[in-house]
Every structure is written in C-alpha cells, then in structure tokens.
PDB file of C-alpha atoms in Angstrom:
ATOM      1  CA  MET A   1      94.488  88.649  72.829  1.00 39.00           C
ATOM      2  CA  SER A   2      92.158  88.423  75.837  1.00 41.00           C
ATOM      3  CA  ALA A   3      93.885  85.294  77.192  1.00 42.00           C
ATOM      4  CA  GLN A   4      97.260  87.023  76.939  1.00 43.00           C
ATOM      5  CA  VAL A   5      96.127  90.077  78.878  1.00 60.00           C
ATOM      6  CA  SER A   6      93.379  88.720  81.129  1.00 64.00           C
ATOM      7  CA  TRP A   7      95.206  90.179  84.144  1.00 67.00           C
ATOM      8  CA  ILE A   8      94.909  93.748  82.835  1.00 73.00           C
ATOM      9  CA  PRO A   9      92.041  95.816  84.295  1.00 73.00           C
ATOM     10  CA  ALA A  10      89.227  96.364  81.792  1.00 76.00           C
ATOM     11  CA  ASP A  11      89.626 100.158  81.852  1.00 77.00           C
ATOM     12  CA  ILE A  12      93.186 100.013  80.490  1.00 81.00           C
ATOM     13  CA  ASP A  13      93.254 100.650  76.737  1.00 84.00           C
ATOM     14  CA  LEU A  14      95.832  98.286  75.272  1.00 85.00           C
ATOM     15  CA  ARG A  15      95.613 100.016  71.892  1.00 90.00           C
ATOM     16  CA  ARG A  16      97.462 103.030  73.314  1.00 92.00           C
ATOM     17  CA  ALA A  17     101.068 103.011  74.391  1.00 95.00           C
ATOM     18  CA  SER A  18     101.799 103.864  77.992  1.00 92.00           C
ATOM     19  CA  PRO A  19     104.866 105.921  78.992  1.00 92.00           C
ATOM     20  CA  ALA A  20     105.339 103.641  82.005  1.00 91.00           C
ATOM     21  CA  ARG A  21     105.318 100.509  79.856  1.00 92.00           C
ATOM     22  CA  VAL A  22     107.582 102.122  77.224  1.00 95.00           C
ATOM     23  CA  TYR A  23     110.073 102.912  79.994  1.00 94.00           C
ATOM     24  CA  ASP A  24     109.743  99.322  81.218  1.00 93.00           C
ATOM     25  CA  TYR A  25     110.585  98.107  77.721  1.00 96.00           C
ATOM     26  CA  LEU A  26     113.576 100.452  77.430  1.00 96.00           C
ATOM     27  CA  LEU A  27     114.885  98.975  80.675  1.00 94.00           C
ATOM     28  CA  GLY A  28     114.420  95.414  79.450  1.00 93.00           C
ATOM     29  CA  GLY A  29     111.357  94.722  81.599  1.00 91.00           C
ATOM     30  CA  ASN A  30     108.461  92.390  80.890  1.00 89.00           C
ATOM     31  CA  TRP A  31     105.451  94.607  81.703  1.00 88.00           C
ATOM     32  CA  ASN A  32     104.913  95.957  78.182  1.00 91.00           C
ATOM     33  CA  PHE A  33     102.943  95.126  75.045  1.00 92.00           C
ATOM     34  CA  ASP A  34     103.410  95.364  71.282  1.00 95.00           C
ATOM     35  CA  VAL A  35     101.989  98.894  71.168  1.00 96.00           C
ATOM     36  CA  ASP A  36     104.562 100.008  73.764  1.00 96.00           C
ATOM     37  CA  ARG A  37     107.417  98.324  71.917  1.00 97.00           C
ATOM     38  CA  VAL A  38     106.414 100.046  68.680  1.00 97.00           C
ATOM     39  CA  MET A  39     106.450 103.437  70.389  1.00 97.00           C
ATOM     40  CA  ALA A  40     109.763 102.645  72.071  1.00 98.00           C
ATOM     41  CA  GLN A  41     111.283 101.665  68.728  1.00 98.00           C
ATOM     42  CA  GLN A  42     110.070 104.935  67.196  1.00 98.00           C
ATOM     43  CA  ALA A  43     111.763 106.784  70.051  1.00 98.00           C
ATOM     44  CA  ILE A  44     114.958 104.744  69.558  1.00 98.00           C
ATOM     45  CA  ASP A  45     114.904 105.441  65.802  1.00 98.00           C
ATOM     46  CA  THR A  46     114.577 109.177  66.472  1.00 98.00           C
ATOM     47  CA  MET A  47     116.836 109.345  69.530  1.00 98.00           C
ATOM     48  CA  PRO A  48     119.237 106.377  69.489  1.00 97.00           C
ATOM     49  CA  TRP A  49     120.501 107.340  72.944  1.00 98.00           C
ATOM     50  CA  VAL A  50     117.073 107.046  74.635  1.00 97.00           C
ATOM     51  CA  ARG A  51     117.628 103.451  75.849  1.00 96.00           C
ATOM     52  CA  ASP A  52     120.947 104.488  77.425  1.00 97.00           C
ATOM     53  CA  LEU A  53     119.223 107.485  79.008  1.00 97.00           C
ATOM     54  CA  ALA A  54     116.618 105.203  80.623  1.00 96.00           C
ATOM     55  CA  ARG A  55     119.361 102.928  81.954  1.00 95.00           C
ATOM     56  CA  TYR A  56     121.427 105.854  83.271  1.00 97.00           C
ATOM     57  CA  ASN A  57     118.334 107.164  85.026  1.00 95.00           C
ATOM     58  CA  ARG A  58     117.752 103.760  86.657  1.00 95.00           C
ATOM     59  CA  GLN A  59     121.426 103.491  87.631  1.00 96.00           C
ATOM     60  CA  PHE A  60     121.225 106.888  89.341  1.00 97.00           C
ATOM     61  CA  LEU A  61     118.102 105.747  91.194  1.00 96.00           C
ATOM     62  CA  GLY A  62     119.968 102.647  92.332  1.00 96.00           C
ATOM     63  CA  ARG A  63     122.892 104.682  93.644  1.00 97.00           C
ATOM     64  CA  ALA A  64     120.518 107.017  95.493  1.00 98.00           C
ATOM     65  CA  ILE A  65     118.558 104.143  97.050  1.00 97.00           C
ATOM     66  CA  ARG A  66     121.726 102.312  98.120  1.00 97.00           C
ATOM     67  CA  PHE A  67     123.183 105.500  99.613  1.00 98.00           C
ATOM     68  CA  CYS A  68     119.992 106.207 101.563  1.00 98.00           C
ATOM     69  CA  ALA A  69     119.565 102.605 102.708  1.00 97.00           C
ATOM     70  CA  ASN A  70     123.201 102.385 103.797  1.00 97.00           C
ATOM     71  CA  SER A  71     122.668 105.637 105.714  1.00 97.00           C
ATOM     72  CA  GLY A  72     119.828 104.106 107.703  1.00 96.00           C
ATOM     73  CA  VAL A  73     116.767 105.074 105.684  1.00 98.00           C
ATOM     74  CA  ARG A  74     114.103 102.357 105.849  1.00 98.00           C
ATOM     75  CA  GLN A  75     111.118 104.154 104.319  1.00 98.00           C
ATOM     76  CA  PHE A  76     111.031 105.385 100.737  1.00 98.00           C
ATOM     77  CA  LEU A  77     108.524 107.517  98.864  1.00 98.00           C
ATOM     78  CA  ASP A  78     108.848 107.262  95.087  1.00 96.00           C
ATOM     79  CA  LEU A  79     106.989 110.244  93.602  1.00 96.00           C
ATOM     80  CA  GLY A  80     106.057 110.042  89.933  1.00 93.00           C
ATOM     81  CA  SER A  81     107.127 106.431  90.102  1.00 93.00           C
ATOM     82  CA  GLY A  82     105.594 105.075  86.931  1.00 90.00           C
ATOM     83  CA  MET A  83     105.385 101.374  87.650  1.00 89.00           C
ATOM     84  CA  PRO A  84     107.851  99.167  89.499  1.00 89.00           C
ATOM     85  CA  THR A  85     110.106  97.695  86.832  1.00 85.00           C
ATOM     86  CA  ALA A  86     113.562  96.288  86.227  1.00 80.00           C
ATOM     87  CA  LYS A  87     114.997  96.399  89.731  1.00 88.00           C
ATOM     88  CA  SER A  88     112.496  98.582  91.515  1.00 94.00           C
ATOM     89  CA  VAL A  89     112.947 100.735  94.606  1.00 97.00           C
ATOM     90  CA  HIS A  90     111.513  98.074  96.929  1.00 97.00           C
ATOM     91  CA  GLU A  91     113.876  95.463  95.453  1.00 96.00           C
ATOM     92  CA  MET A  92     116.958  97.673  95.733  1.00 96.00           C
ATOM     93  CA  ALA A  93     116.152  98.840  99.266  1.00 97.00           C
ATOM     94  CA  GLY A  94     115.175  95.309 100.304  1.00 96.00           C
ATOM     95  CA  GLU A  95     118.568  93.962  99.270  1.00 96.00           C
ATOM     96  CA  ILE A  96     120.153  96.150 101.944  1.00 97.00           C
ATOM     97  CA  HIS A  97     117.361  96.129 104.540  1.00 96.00           C
ATOM     98  CA  PRO A  98     114.650  93.501 104.007  1.00 96.00           C
ATOM     99  CA  ASP A  99     112.365  95.428 106.361  1.00 96.00           C
ATOM    100  CA  SER A 100     112.392  98.543 104.119  1.00 97.00           C
ATOM    101  CA  ARG A 101     109.032 100.020 103.176  1.00 98.00           C
ATOM    102  CA  VAL A 102     108.215 101.769  99.920  1.00 98.00           C
ATOM    103  CA  VAL A 103     105.221 103.738  98.703  1.00 98.00           C
ATOM    104  CA  TYR A 104     105.037 104.384  94.971  1.00 97.00           C
ATOM    105  CA  VAL A 105     103.004 107.454  93.996  1.00 97.00           C
ATOM    106  CA  ASP A 106     101.748 108.270  90.522  1.00 95.00           C
ATOM    107  CA  ARG A 107      98.655 109.801  88.979  1.00 93.00           C
ATOM    108  CA  GLU A 108      98.815 108.204  85.544  1.00 89.00           C
ATOM    109  CA  PRO A 109      96.047 105.536  85.560  1.00 87.00           C
ATOM    110  CA  VAL A 110      97.964 102.902  83.581  1.00 87.00           C
ATOM    111  CA  ALA A 111     101.021 103.175  85.826  1.00 90.00           C
ATOM    112  CA  VAL A 112      98.864 102.922  88.948  1.00 91.00           C
ATOM    113  CA  ALA A 113      96.874  99.950  87.619  1.00 89.00           C
ATOM    114  CA  HIS A 114     100.031  98.047  86.688  1.00 88.00           C
ATOM    115  CA  SER A 115     101.674  98.960  89.998  1.00 92.00           C
ATOM    116  CA  GLU A 116      98.704  97.594  91.923  1.00 92.00           C
ATOM    117  CA  LEU A 117      99.032  94.304  90.043  1.00 89.00           C
ATOM    118  CA  ILE A 118     102.804  94.089  90.393  1.00 90.00           C
ATOM    119  CA  LEU A 119     102.769  94.920  94.109  1.00 94.00           C
ATOM    120  CA  ALA A 120      99.691  92.876  95.090  1.00 92.00           C
ATOM    121  CA  ASP A 121     101.765  90.218  96.889  1.00 93.00           C
ATOM    122  CA  VAL A 122     104.763  92.345  97.873  1.00 95.00           C
ATOM    123  CA  ASP A 123     105.112  92.989 101.599  1.00 95.00           C
ATOM    124  CA  GLY A 124     106.310  96.462 102.519  1.00 96.00           C
ATOM    125  CA  ALA A 125     105.420  98.098  99.197  1.00 97.00           C
ATOM    126  CA  ASP A 126     102.249  99.851  98.106  1.00 97.00           C
ATOM    127  CA  VAL A 127     101.010 102.320  95.509  1.00 96.00           C
ATOM    128  CA  LEU A 128      98.896 105.476  95.667  1.00 95.00           C
TER     129      LEU A 128
END
C-alpha cells in the first residue's frame, strides 16, 4: 500500500473516508481510495440519487464560473472548496480566460492536503 500512496502526506489517515475524496469519486475523479469508494457506495445504496446530486452541483458551479468569467471576472475565491476535482474552478475559468486566478479555501485537513498536492504545479491557483 505504501508504494501506491507514497505521495500522500504522512498525517493523512487512509483508513478513514474523506468527504472530499467521496465527492471526487461521485464525480468520477481519480483522487480517491478504496475506503472512499466503500463509503460512496453505501451512500449510493441508501440514496440512489446522490451521484446525480453531486453532478448537478458541479454543473451549477460550471454555469456560475462561466457566467462570471464571461462577465469579466478573473479572480475566483472558492470557499469550502473541498479539493479540486473533475473539472475544477481553475480549469473552468482558465478555459475562458487563461490568466484567471483561483484561491481554494477549506479547513478540512484532508481536502487541504490533497489540494496542495493537486495544485503544486498549477499557475494561478492556490489553496488556503
């Protein structure tokens, strides 16, 4: 297991599911682990519509970002962002204006740790 997850910070407990990674899984992302997929499947078994809900939420975010970017907004603040996944704010805004800047803000340690890894080489995007 250590070779598979050597990029994960040592203080992240991979035995516990993360809401950010479960959401990533529901959206079809790749930043999740078995424990997250198990929790997501339990949610799907209980609430079969939960995957659609995650996708509708992301579609709304996309419409909002495109509207703002097309209206001239170049700086975005994503509060309670979770982690950048499956067509993130910086990707959507960057499609319209490559010079867009995004700051993701979250307080959940797993989401922040993953965001730092995901955004390490992304110009114009950062996480707090």
